XYZ file of C-alpha atoms in Angstrom:
550
model
C -24.837 -65.376 -72.599
C -24.030 -64.269 -69.066
C -23.530 -60.591 -69.907
C -27.223 -59.723 -70.389
C -28.096 -61.433 -67.081
C -25.438 -59.376 -65.267
C -26.820 -56.181 -66.792
C -30.408 -57.094 -65.864
C -29.311 -58.040 -62.335
C -27.456 -54.727 -61.999
C -30.554 -52.763 -62.931
C -32.687 -54.749 -60.460
C -30.211 -54.212 -57.634
C -30.140 -50.440 -58.163
C -33.931 -50.305 -58.472
C -34.334 -52.391 -55.312
C -32.059 -49.984 -53.463
C -34.163 -47.057 -54.672
C -37.381 -48.699 -53.464
C -35.780 -49.496 -50.083
C -34.723 -45.846 -49.659
C -38.241 -44.702 -50.541
C -39.719 -47.140 -48.011
C -37.430 -45.868 -45.233
C -38.401 -42.285 -46.082
C -42.091 -43.203 -45.818
C -41.738 -44.832 -42.388
C -41.816 -41.573 -40.342
C -44.886 -40.232 -42.179
C -46.807 -43.501 -41.791
C -45.765 -43.673 -38.130
C -47.105 -40.173 -37.449
C -50.434 -41.076 -39.033
C -50.716 -44.291 -36.970
C -49.589 -42.636 -33.726
C -52.102 -39.836 -34.181
C -54.918 -42.400 -34.009
C -54.089 -43.316 -30.412
C -56.390 -42.243 -27.610
C -55.177 -39.163 -25.724
C -58.022 -39.041 -23.230
C -59.315 -35.524 -22.781
C -56.039 -33.835 -23.707
C -56.767 -33.693 -27.429
C -60.003 -31.819 -26.765
C -58.062 -29.322 -24.654
C -55.445 -28.922 -27.402
C -58.101 -28.403 -30.089
C -59.958 -25.824 -28.025
C -57.190 -23.841 -26.375
C -53.829 -24.609 -28.029
C -54.256 -25.470 -31.708
C -56.259 -22.385 -32.847
C -53.719 -19.888 -31.521
C -50.719 -21.937 -32.693
C -52.265 -22.353 -36.160
C -53.074 -18.641 -36.393
C -49.539 -17.694 -35.297
C -48.067 -20.087 -37.848
C -50.194 -18.755 -40.698
C -49.451 -15.115 -39.811
C -45.731 -15.895 -39.567
C -45.812 -17.696 -42.926
C -47.687 -14.833 -44.601
C -45.516 -12.057 -43.156
C -42.129 -13.681 -43.669
C -43.169 -14.928 -47.107
C -44.179 -11.404 -48.127
C -40.851 -9.913 -46.980
C -38.858 -12.709 -48.620
C -40.781 -12.220 -51.879
C -40.371 -8.437 -51.986
C -36.712 -8.370 -50.945
C -35.642 -11.446 -52.932
C -37.420 -10.513 -56.173
C -36.456 -6.840 -55.945
C -32.796 -7.644 -55.289
C -32.745 -10.175 -58.149
C -34.138 -7.621 -60.611
C -31.765 -4.939 -59.315
C -28.564 -6.906 -60.002
C -29.907 -8.366 -63.272
C -31.424 -5.304 -64.958
C -29.084 -2.533 -63.772
C -25.352 -1.908 -63.793
C -23.923 0.262 -61.049
C -20.875 0.573 -58.840
C -20.660 -2.387 -56.434
C -23.100 -4.620 -58.333
C -20.527 -7.451 -58.501
C -20.407 -7.518 -54.684
C -24.188 -7.588 -54.301
C -24.527 -10.481 -56.766
C -22.886 -12.927 -54.352
C -23.242 -10.918 -51.134
C -27.039 -11.204 -51.262
C -26.603 -14.956 -50.704
C -24.736 -14.518 -47.401
C -27.814 -14.702 -45.115
C -28.088 -18.365 -46.147
C -25.067 -18.956 -43.895
C -27.011 -17.729 -40.838
C -29.599 -20.200 -39.464
C -32.824 -18.577 -38.296
C -32.210 -19.462 -34.652
C -28.795 -17.745 -34.738
C -30.339 -14.644 -36.313
C -32.979 -14.524 -33.567
C -30.429 -15.198 -30.843
C -28.132 -12.422 -32.105
C -30.831 -9.769 -32.467
C -32.255 -10.580 -29.050
C -29.002 -9.292 -27.592
C -28.334 -6.562 -30.168
C -31.791 -4.980 -29.671
C -31.925 -5.601 -25.936
C -32.822 -2.442 -23.933
C -29.275 -2.565 -22.545
C -27.763 -3.526 -25.901
C -25.661 -1.438 -28.294
C -28.426 -0.234 -30.645
C -30.725 1.160 -28.000
C -27.755 2.513 -26.067
C -26.591 4.537 -29.086
C -30.130 5.769 -29.776
C -30.542 6.950 -26.179
C -27.185 8.722 -26.354
C -28.150 10.496 -29.573
C -31.557 11.518 -28.213
C -30.186 12.633 -24.864
C -31.709 9.928 -22.660
C -29.783 8.166 -19.923
C -32.026 5.262 -18.920
C -34.089 2.551 -20.639
C -37.016 3.783 -18.552
C -36.928 7.062 -20.472
C -36.693 5.531 -23.959
C -36.786 1.998 -25.306
C -37.717 0.361 -28.586
C -40.579 -2.143 -28.833
C -39.593 -5.616 -27.645
C -38.420 -7.817 -30.522
C -39.974 -10.791 -28.740
C -43.149 -10.457 -30.771
C -44.689 -11.538 -34.051
C -43.269 -8.551 -35.934
C -39.761 -9.442 -34.766
C -40.157 -13.057 -35.895
C -41.488 -11.960 -39.294
C -38.519 -9.640 -39.850
C -36.007 -12.277 -38.735
C -37.398 -14.995 -41.002
C -37.944 -12.644 -43.942
C -34.408 -11.265 -43.970
C -32.756 -14.665 -43.436
C -34.780 -16.595 -46.015
C -35.124 -14.106 -48.891
C -32.063 -15.650 -50.683
C -34.239 -18.629 -51.666
C -36.409 -16.239 -53.689
C -33.386 -14.243 -54.864
C -31.703 -17.358 -56.281
C -34.684 -18.659 -58.232
C -35.886 -15.231 -59.431
C -32.414 -14.144 -60.547
C -31.934 -17.379 -62.502
C -35.219 -16.727 -64.303
C -34.387 -13.074 -65.020
C -31.026 -14.133 -66.467
C -32.720 -16.526 -68.889
C -35.205 -13.942 -70.166
C -33.886 -13.086 -73.608
C -33.282 -9.495 -74.675
C -35.621 -9.854 -77.641
C -38.584 -10.290 -75.236
C -37.728 -6.978 -73.568
C -37.157 -5.277 -76.933
C -40.511 -6.479 -78.303
C -42.225 -5.090 -75.206
C -40.476 -1.746 -75.688
C -41.479 -1.737 -79.368
C -45.102 -2.258 -78.340
C -44.937 0.848 -76.174
C -44.142 -0.543 -72.734
C -41.934 2.018 -70.917
C -38.706 0.823 -69.320
C -40.085 1.570 -65.846
C -42.990 -0.858 -66.472
C -40.926 -3.703 -67.965
C -40.518 -5.339 -64.573
C -44.214 -5.338 -63.678
C -45.665 -6.161 -67.105
C -43.053 -8.491 -68.612
C -40.277 -9.733 -66.302
C -42.307 -10.456 -63.152
C -45.141 -12.390 -64.864
C -42.548 -14.557 -66.629
C -40.698 -15.129 -63.323
C -43.789 -16.097 -61.324
C -43.055 -19.865 -61.331
C -39.488 -19.292 -60.121
C -40.642 -16.864 -57.421
C -43.284 -19.376 -56.291
C -40.643 -22.103 -55.944
C -38.342 -19.820 -53.946
C -41.164 -18.707 -51.638
C -42.183 -22.335 -51.085
C -38.641 -23.242 -50.008
C -38.527 -20.254 -47.645
C -41.869 -21.150 -46.080
C -40.725 -24.753 -45.566
C -37.827 -23.387 -43.540
C -40.228 -21.266 -41.470
C -42.317 -24.353 -40.693
C -39.204 -26.330 -39.755
C -37.984 -23.762 -37.233
C -38.288 -24.323 -33.507
C -35.437 -22.248 -32.044
C -36.102 -18.771 -33.468
C -39.825 -18.832 -32.780
C -39.258 -19.920 -29.177
C -36.549 -17.282 -28.634
C -38.915 -14.620 -29.974
C -41.923 -15.758 -27.969
C -44.091 -16.876 -30.899
C -45.902 -20.169 -30.289
C -46.088 -21.888 -33.661
C -47.282 -25.389 -34.505
C -43.687 -26.639 -34.497
C -43.084 -25.266 -31.005
C -46.412 -26.764 -29.888
C -45.382 -30.212 -31.131
C -42.119 -29.866 -29.207
C -43.729 -28.805 -25.911
C -46.573 -31.350 -26.179
C -44.051 -34.125 -26.692
C -41.271 -33.089 -24.306
C -43.019 -31.064 -21.586
C -46.374 -32.888 -21.445
C -44.927 -36.267 -22.552
C -47.934 -36.799 -24.820
C -46.642 -38.535 -27.931
C -50.076 -39.123 -29.485
C -51.119 -35.501 -28.945
C -47.878 -34.310 -30.553
C -48.531 -36.627 -33.508
C -52.024 -35.195 -33.938
C -50.632 -31.655 -34.031
C -47.984 -32.889 -36.473
C -50.748 -34.098 -38.784
C -52.076 -30.528 -38.793
C -48.628 -29.303 -39.834
C -48.433 -31.862 -42.626
C -51.815 -30.634 -43.841
C -50.406 -27.099 -44.068
C -47.328 -28.394 -45.941
C -49.547 -30.294 -48.372
C -51.738 -27.222 -48.872
C -48.664 -25.113 -49.635
C -47.415 -27.624 -52.206
C -50.838 -27.881 -53.856
C -51.208 -24.085 -53.902
C -47.777 -23.672 -55.475
C -48.612 -26.221 -58.197
C -52.041 -24.652 -58.774
C -50.550 -21.156 -59.092
C -48.433 -22.228 -62.035
C -50.795 -24.781 -63.575
C -51.146 -22.759 -66.791
C -47.588 -21.460 -66.939
C -45.665 -22.742 -69.951
C -42.412 -21.180 -71.094
C -40.124 -21.860 -74.006
C -37.165 -20.154 -75.597
C -37.201 -19.750 -79.345
C -33.445 -19.631 -79.646
C -30.766 -21.810 -78.145
C -28.332 -18.940 -77.651
C -30.698 -16.058 -76.938
C -29.064 -12.721 -76.262
C -29.194 -11.724 -72.601
C -30.907 -8.556 -71.427
C -28.720 -5.442 -71.593
C -28.278 -3.862 -68.166
C -29.167 -0.201 -67.757
C -26.224 1.851 -66.499
C -26.888 3.897 -63.325
C -24.737 6.844 -62.262
C -24.587 9.375 -59.469
C -27.283 9.245 -56.803
C -29.170 6.515 -58.661
C -26.117 4.257 -58.447
C -25.650 5.079 -54.758
C -29.247 4.323 -53.803
C -29.268 1.131 -55.885
C -26.245 -0.147 -53.976
C -27.789 0.994 -50.679
C -31.012 -0.899 -51.394
C -29.075 -4.044 -52.295
C -26.737 -3.798 -49.295
C -29.515 -3.311 -46.714
C -30.659 -6.985 -46.716
C -27.028 -8.086 -46.402
C -26.512 -5.779 -43.432
C -29.649 -6.992 -41.653
C -29.466 -10.673 -42.581
C -25.716 -11.265 -42.296
C -23.388 -8.378 -41.404
C -25.161 -7.351 -38.193
C -25.381 -10.831 -36.651
C -21.880 -11.793 -37.874
C -20.271 -8.673 -36.389
C -22.080 -9.249 -33.101
C -20.944 -12.893 -32.989
C -17.324 -11.933 -33.654
C -17.294 -9.317 -30.879
C -19.067 -11.619 -28.409
C -16.789 -14.541 -29.275
C -13.659 -12.435 -28.723
C -14.972 -11.365 -25.317
C -15.742 -14.987 -24.413
C -12.280 -16.191 -25.428
C -10.586 -13.374 -23.511
C -12.637 -14.147 -20.402
C -12.687 -17.967 -20.326
C -10.907 -19.298 -23.416
C -12.139 -22.128 -25.599
C -14.159 -24.430 -23.311
C -13.997 -28.217 -23.376
C -17.779 -28.349 -23.826
C -17.491 -26.323 -27.024
C -14.672 -28.549 -28.274
C -16.746 -31.690 -27.629
C -19.766 -30.123 -29.327
C -17.653 -29.242 -32.375
C -16.275 -32.790 -32.604
C -19.775 -34.256 -32.175
C -21.225 -31.971 -34.824
C -18.523 -32.609 -37.403
C -18.430 -36.389 -36.858
C -22.195 -36.986 -36.953
C -22.675 -34.581 -39.880
C -19.852 -36.262 -41.810
C -21.290 -39.751 -41.251
C -24.756 -38.589 -42.236
C -23.369 -36.869 -45.339
C -21.690 -40.068 -46.519
C -24.934 -42.014 -46.064
C -27.077 -39.344 -47.743
C -24.765 -38.946 -50.741
C -24.517 -42.732 -51.240
C -28.281 -43.234 -51.011
C -28.914 -40.178 -53.178
C -26.539 -41.515 -55.811
C -28.251 -44.926 -55.701
C -31.632 -43.287 -56.300
C -30.401 -41.058 -59.116
C -28.434 -43.879 -60.754
C -31.395 -46.271 -60.574
C -33.523 -43.658 -62.336
C -30.851 -43.263 -65.026
C -30.483 -47.011 -65.611
C -34.152 -47.840 -65.502
C -36.197 -44.691 -66.121
C -39.798 -45.592 -65.337
C -42.763 -44.439 -63.289
C -41.568 -46.726 -60.459
C -38.081 -45.284 -60.141
C -39.362 -41.752 -60.645
C -41.902 -42.390 -57.899
C -39.194 -43.742 -55.613
C -37.171 -40.571 -56.105
C -40.164 -38.375 -55.300
C -41.123 -40.378 -52.206
C -37.539 -40.416 -50.924
C -37.457 -36.620 -51.305
C -40.595 -36.041 -49.222
C -38.598 -35.604 -46.024
C -37.380 -32.159 -47.039
C -40.976 -30.914 -46.957
C -41.524 -32.344 -43.450
C -40.445 -30.157 -40.500
C -37.612 -31.615 -38.431
C -39.747 -31.823 -35.281
C -42.429 -33.823 -37.082
C -39.829 -36.050 -38.706
C -38.164 -36.761 -35.355
C -41.539 -37.714 -33.922
C -42.139 -40.178 -36.747
C -38.684 -41.721 -36.349
C -38.689 -42.076 -32.566
C -41.549 -44.589 -32.369
C -40.210 -47.271 -34.780
C -36.608 -46.780 -33.663
C -37.550 -47.090 -29.978
C -39.596 -50.211 -30.757
C -36.626 -51.713 -32.603
C -34.308 -50.908 -29.693
C -36.706 -52.491 -27.182
C -37.088 -55.641 -29.285
C -33.346 -55.963 -29.747
C -32.748 -55.315 -26.039
C -35.237 -58.020 -25.034
C -33.625 -60.519 -27.377
C -30.186 -59.659 -26.024
C -31.421 -60.042 -22.429
C -33.084 -63.389 -23.175
C -29.933 -64.665 -24.860
C -27.239 -63.389 -22.486
C -29.081 -62.373 -19.322
C -27.508 -58.919 -19.570
C -29.576 -55.746 -19.760
C -30.150 -54.427 -23.262
C -29.006 -51.028 -24.523
C -30.522 -48.431 -26.827
C -28.547 -49.364 -29.904
C -29.976 -46.841 -32.371
C -31.041 -44.051 -30.021
C -27.970 -44.359 -27.834
C -25.421 -44.501 -30.652
C -26.700 -41.581 -32.721
C -27.860 -43.864 -35.537
C -31.404 -42.517 -35.137
C -30.067 -38.998 -35.590
C -28.271 -40.022 -38.789
C -31.519 -41.640 -39.983
C -33.358 -38.357 -39.335
C -30.730 -36.335 -41.197
C -30.847 -38.797 -44.088
C -34.609 -38.615 -44.407
C -34.660 -34.824 -44.029
C -31.915 -33.910 -46.506
C -32.022 -36.725 -49.043
C -33.838 -34.439 -51.485
C -30.773 -32.162 -51.687
C -28.521 -35.092 -52.557
C -30.930 -36.661 -55.051
C -31.634 -33.372 -56.824
C -27.997 -32.342 -57.158
C -26.710 -35.741 -58.224
C -29.570 -36.351 -60.664
C -28.838 -32.980 -62.274
C -25.156 -33.911 -62.544
C -25.907 -37.312 -64.088
C -28.349 -35.753 -66.562
C -25.449 -33.770 -68.061
C -23.697 -37.027 -69.074
C -24.912 -37.972 -72.591
C -26.585 -41.412 -72.843
C -24.205 -42.159 -75.707
C -21.442 -42.641 -73.117
C -23.504 -45.426 -71.508
C -24.087 -47.124 -74.855
C -20.389 -46.928 -75.726
C -19.383 -48.438 -72.381
C -21.916 -51.244 -72.743
C -20.713 -51.927 -76.287
C -17.206 -52.299 -74.900
C -18.444 -54.938 -72.444
C -18.978 -52.869 -69.311
C -21.813 -53.858 -66.966
C -24.040 -51.309 -65.242
C -21.705 -51.260 -62.242
C -18.638 -51.156 -64.469
C -20.052 -48.163 -66.340
C -20.649 -46.519 -62.993
C -16.986 -46.656 -61.957
C -15.515 -46.038 -65.404
C -17.811 -43.259 -66.637
C -20.400 -41.854 -64.267
C -18.428 -41.406 -61.058
C -15.534 -39.514 -62.691
C -17.870 -37.274 -64.706
C -20.241 -36.531 -61.803
C -17.521 -35.808 -59.233
C -18.331 -32.092 -59.070
C -22.054 -32.781 -58.540
C -21.228 -35.265 -55.772
C -18.910 -32.759 -54.094
C -21.481 -29.960 -54.269
C -24.256 -32.193 -52.932
C -22.034 -33.448 -50.118
C -21.044 -29.936 -49.085
C -24.634 -28.658 -49.025
C -25.833 -31.706 -47.091
C -22.991 -31.469 -44.547
C -23.762 -27.857 -43.701
C -27.511 -28.516 -43.475
C -26.884 -31.443 -41.105
C -24.625 -29.270 -38.992
C -27.264 -26.516 -38.713
C -30.273 -28.783 -38.062
C -31.747 -28.014 -34.645
C -35.235 -29.571 -34.170
C -34.346 -33.176 -35.060
C -31.051 -32.929 -33.157
C -32.789 -31.661 -30.012
C -35.246 -34.549 -30.001
C -33.167 -37.532 -31.183
C -29.660 -36.883 -29.833
C -28.186 -39.470 -27.454
C -27.846 -38.707 -23.756
C -25.015 -36.305 -22.898
C -24.615 -35.439 -26.586
C -24.332 -31.778 -27.505
C -23.943 -30.417 -31.008
C -23.071 -26.820 -31.814
C -26.745 -26.129 -32.541
C -28.063 -27.666 -29.297
C -25.294 -26.040 -27.254
C -26.203 -22.653 -28.710
C -29.911 -23.310 -28.093
C -29.319 -24.211 -24.461
C -27.071 -21.236 -23.731
C -29.417 -18.791 -25.474
C -32.415 -20.211 -23.592
C -30.548 -19.523 -20.354
C -29.667 -15.993 -21.514
C -25.885 -16.572 -21.515
C -25.398 -15.139 -24.996
C -21.626 -14.705 -24.969
C -21.142 -18.382 -24.049
C -23.110 -19.342 -27.171
C -21.391 -16.852 -29.485
C -18.463 -19.133 -30.339
C -20.760 -22.017 -31.286
C -22.861 -19.689 -33.436
C -19.769 -18.211 -35.084
C -18.458 -21.681 -36.003
C -21.819 -22.591 -37.553
C -21.935 -19.376 -39.572
C -18.301 -19.720 -40.693
C -18.872 -23.242 -42.000
C -22.218 -22.183 -43.472
C -20.426 -19.721 -45.744
C -18.956 -22.652 -47.733
C -22.147 -23.542 -49.642
C -22.827 -19.843 -50.141
C -19.513 -19.522 -51.992
C -20.414 -22.607 -54.017
C -23.844 -21.221 -54.884
C -22.332 -17.869 -55.833
C -19.935 -19.569 -58.239
C -22.505 -21.880 -59.826
C -25.151 -19.159 -60.191
C -22.846 -16.461 -61.536
C -23.526 -17.483 -65.134
C -26.914 -17.836 -66.791
C -27.971 -21.246 -67.961
C -27.118 -22.021 -71.524
């Protein structure tokens, strides 16, 4: 008689945990909305008239330009390695993912020095053209909108490449053969068959890339482009106007919502199905001679711009820094801080993500599905906006706790959450929970429900089934989710800048500070460590995406 009650209690506990996680994820968004209602005096009118229009225009232009480059490069590269066979294709298949290891602010920081009038590129060009001084010849300054568009486009195209390539791999050969039979030439297959079928996947990849553009604060500031994210940061930190920053943040959330609605609307009538379970994959066309050479050159160009150039620069600059001053204590402390906080946040995010995914598996309903969706909202919210929504309730909690402590002991209170880094872990958890939930839910969905029924028949409770069946079988999904989350936490700049404790430097904030001061070689080691660790999920993605879905 007790066994059914234990099973029912187990389901309720997991569901309650899922609802609690969803509630915590909603807190920052609700806080921003409430804070934005506060009176800002005449400052909001000034922001609306003189600041918001230009920042909104810059943001929209940056989104459109970088999204266009990411779409063209990502989709073209995906079709190239899927539809054609040529020398070096195996390298491009995984090498095109390498720019994912380079955060946008590191890309901007590296190219600021590489394309500096006194830098190596312009120096070589002047030597070739016979000039001796930057006054005689210099390239246009990269600190402009065009420079930001190129930086974001060539760093973020892998999001489109991943989703488009997965869709091209699943397009069966019989679809291509039917099109050829109906008179479609091979040169038009991409435009008339493959691309229309891949539109939903391309739209998803572009949406992810644009979310990253909205989240950025470092690259846009380095390149002199005042976006909405940068405006939130300066309104909050420089002008100390929390309500004004919240009102600008609401504008950003409106853009995010519009992007999500537009993406859903664009594929509202798209329905795809495969008529065969084991459809034959498209036969690659063999390229030889000059065609093979130019195909490899086209595929290698994004890798050179988005990864090889910045990585080579960082290695050279880091070697110079080590030879000149060695490995500084500040860099060592920043590395320890980054690894420790990212590791703690990863544990929390993976545990909460597993609780959400497991609650949905045990008790699949509109409530648990809704909890998963709400808990995943943070990934669509820029880090600066999220930090703003977390600061207010966390600071209020710290003040309340400090007052109680003072009334009880007579000692001054401390900032428990803000001072310990707990607020930063909360921000990471809210921001990257979607990665954990998505990966773990996908892993659990591969475990047949029959395993659950067999375990229950043998007397296992919900929790007992978890430890005996689900955890062992979902270990690879947990590992992959943990690795992706750890690297994303380590690279996160906006939330870390705004919520870090006093005298706390991470690798990202150390790099940001050094680059803002113009001491590029001092920041090279921090950037190189971030890129080196960022390669880990790229290797994982390359392995998991190397085979088409069954």
